[in-house]
GROMACS .gro file of C-alpha atoms in nm:
model
   84
    1MET     CA    1   0.964   2.409  -1.946
    2LYS     CA    2   0.850   2.306  -1.599
    3LYS     CA    3   1.080   2.191  -1.325
    4TYR     CA    4   1.043   1.830  -1.219
    5SER     CA    5   0.944   1.939  -0.867
    6GLU     CA    6   0.656   2.144  -1.014
    7VAL     CA    7   0.532   1.844  -1.213
    8LEU     CA    8   0.541   1.626  -0.899
    9ALA     CA    9   0.355   1.891  -0.702
   10GLU     CA   10   0.081   1.904  -0.968
   11GLN     CA   11   0.046   1.525  -0.970
   12GLU     CA   12   0.028   1.519  -0.591
   13ALA     CA   13  -0.240   1.789  -0.592
   14LYS     CA   14  -0.457   1.578  -0.828
   15HIS     CA   15  -0.411   1.254  -0.633
   16ILE     CA   16  -0.686   1.157  -0.391
   17PRO     CA   17  -0.574   0.885  -0.147
   18PHE     CA   18  -0.784   0.570  -0.114
   19THR     CA   19  -0.908   0.574   0.245
   20LYS     CA   20  -1.089   0.332   0.474
   21GLU     CA   21  -1.412   0.523   0.403
   22HIS     CA   22  -1.375   0.443   0.031
   23LEU     CA   23  -1.337   0.074   0.113
   24ASP     CA   24  -1.647   0.079   0.333
   25ARG     CA   25  -1.847   0.258   0.063
   26TYR     CA   26  -1.752  -0.001  -0.201
   27ASP     CA   27  -1.842  -0.278   0.038
   28LYS     CA   28  -2.191  -0.127   0.078
   29ASP     CA   29  -2.233  -0.054  -0.296
   30PHE     CA   30  -2.168  -0.418  -0.394
   31PRO     CA   31  -2.366  -0.623  -0.142
   32ASN     CA   32  -2.348  -0.950  -0.340
   33GLY     CA   33  -1.978  -0.987  -0.252
   34SER     CA   34  -1.840  -0.954  -0.605
   35MET     CA   35  -1.587  -0.693  -0.490
   36ARG     CA   36  -1.496  -0.869  -0.162
   37PRO     CA   37  -1.179  -1.047  -0.286
   38LEU     CA   38  -1.047  -0.723  -0.433
   39LEU     CA   39  -1.130  -0.527  -0.118
   40ASP     CA   40  -0.961  -0.792   0.097
   41GLU     CA   41  -0.645  -0.766  -0.115
   42ILE     CA   42  -0.650  -0.386  -0.090
   43GLU     CA   43  -0.683  -0.402   0.289
   44TYR     CA   44  -0.400  -0.656   0.308
   45LEU     CA   45  -0.169  -0.444   0.092
   46ARG     CA   46  -0.254  -0.138   0.301
   47SER     CA   47  -0.141  -0.327   0.611
   48VAL     CA   48   0.187  -0.420   0.440
   49LEU     CA   49   0.236  -0.058   0.334
   50ALA     CA   50   0.166   0.066   0.686
   51GLU     CA   51   0.424  -0.173   0.829
   52CYS     CA   52   0.682  -0.062   0.570
   53TYR     CA   53   0.618   0.304   0.653
   54MET     CA   54   0.668   0.225   1.020
   55TRP     CA   55   1.016   0.087   0.949
   56MET     CA   56   1.118   0.357   0.699
   57GLY     CA   57   1.425   0.546   0.818
   58ARG     CA   58   1.478   0.327   1.125
   59ARG     CA   59   1.768   0.101   1.199
   60VAL     CA   60   1.670  -0.262   1.210
   61THR     CA   61   1.795  -0.450   1.512
   62SER     CA   62   1.950  -0.791   1.506
   63PRO     CA   63   1.778  -1.038   1.501
   64LEU     CA   64   1.526  -0.900   1.254
   65PRO     CA   65   1.178  -0.849   1.401
   66LYS     CA   66   0.909  -1.084   1.266
   67LYS     CA   67   0.690  -0.798   1.138
   68TYR     CA   68   0.986  -0.656   0.946
   69GLN     CA   69   1.062  -0.994   0.791
   70TRP     CA   70   0.696  -1.038   0.699
   71ALA     CA   71   0.674  -0.693   0.535
   72MET     CA   72   0.994  -0.741   0.337
   73SER     CA   73   0.888  -1.087   0.218
   74GLN     CA   74   0.558  -0.943   0.093
   75CYS     CA   75   0.741  -0.658  -0.080
   76TRP     CA   76   0.973  -0.909  -0.248
   77ARG     CA   77   0.675  -1.122  -0.357
   78ILE     CA   78   0.507  -0.820  -0.518
   79HIS     CA   79   0.836  -0.710  -0.678
   80THR     CA   80   0.898  -1.052  -0.838
   81GLU     CA   81   0.536  -1.074  -0.961
   82GLY     CA   82   0.585  -0.745  -1.141
   83GLN     CA   83   0.890  -0.876  -1.325
   84GLU     CA   84   0.718  -1.185  -1.468
   0.00000   0.00000   0.00000
């Protein structure tokens, strides 16, 4: 029986991150704009994720910074959509 850490390491080895180059390639492959709304949403969610990573492990000052409030509100929106 494998250890959980070994299973996670195998999954991580198989995972290929979705990069900006992938987004640009899809944009070129579908010139009629059919993928544009999906690509816009992916880019938006990547910006939210980047902001969340920036705040991870940091103490938040008082009053809360606007970018922090924005990122947390988007995270809450996505969380509540998943529960419906």
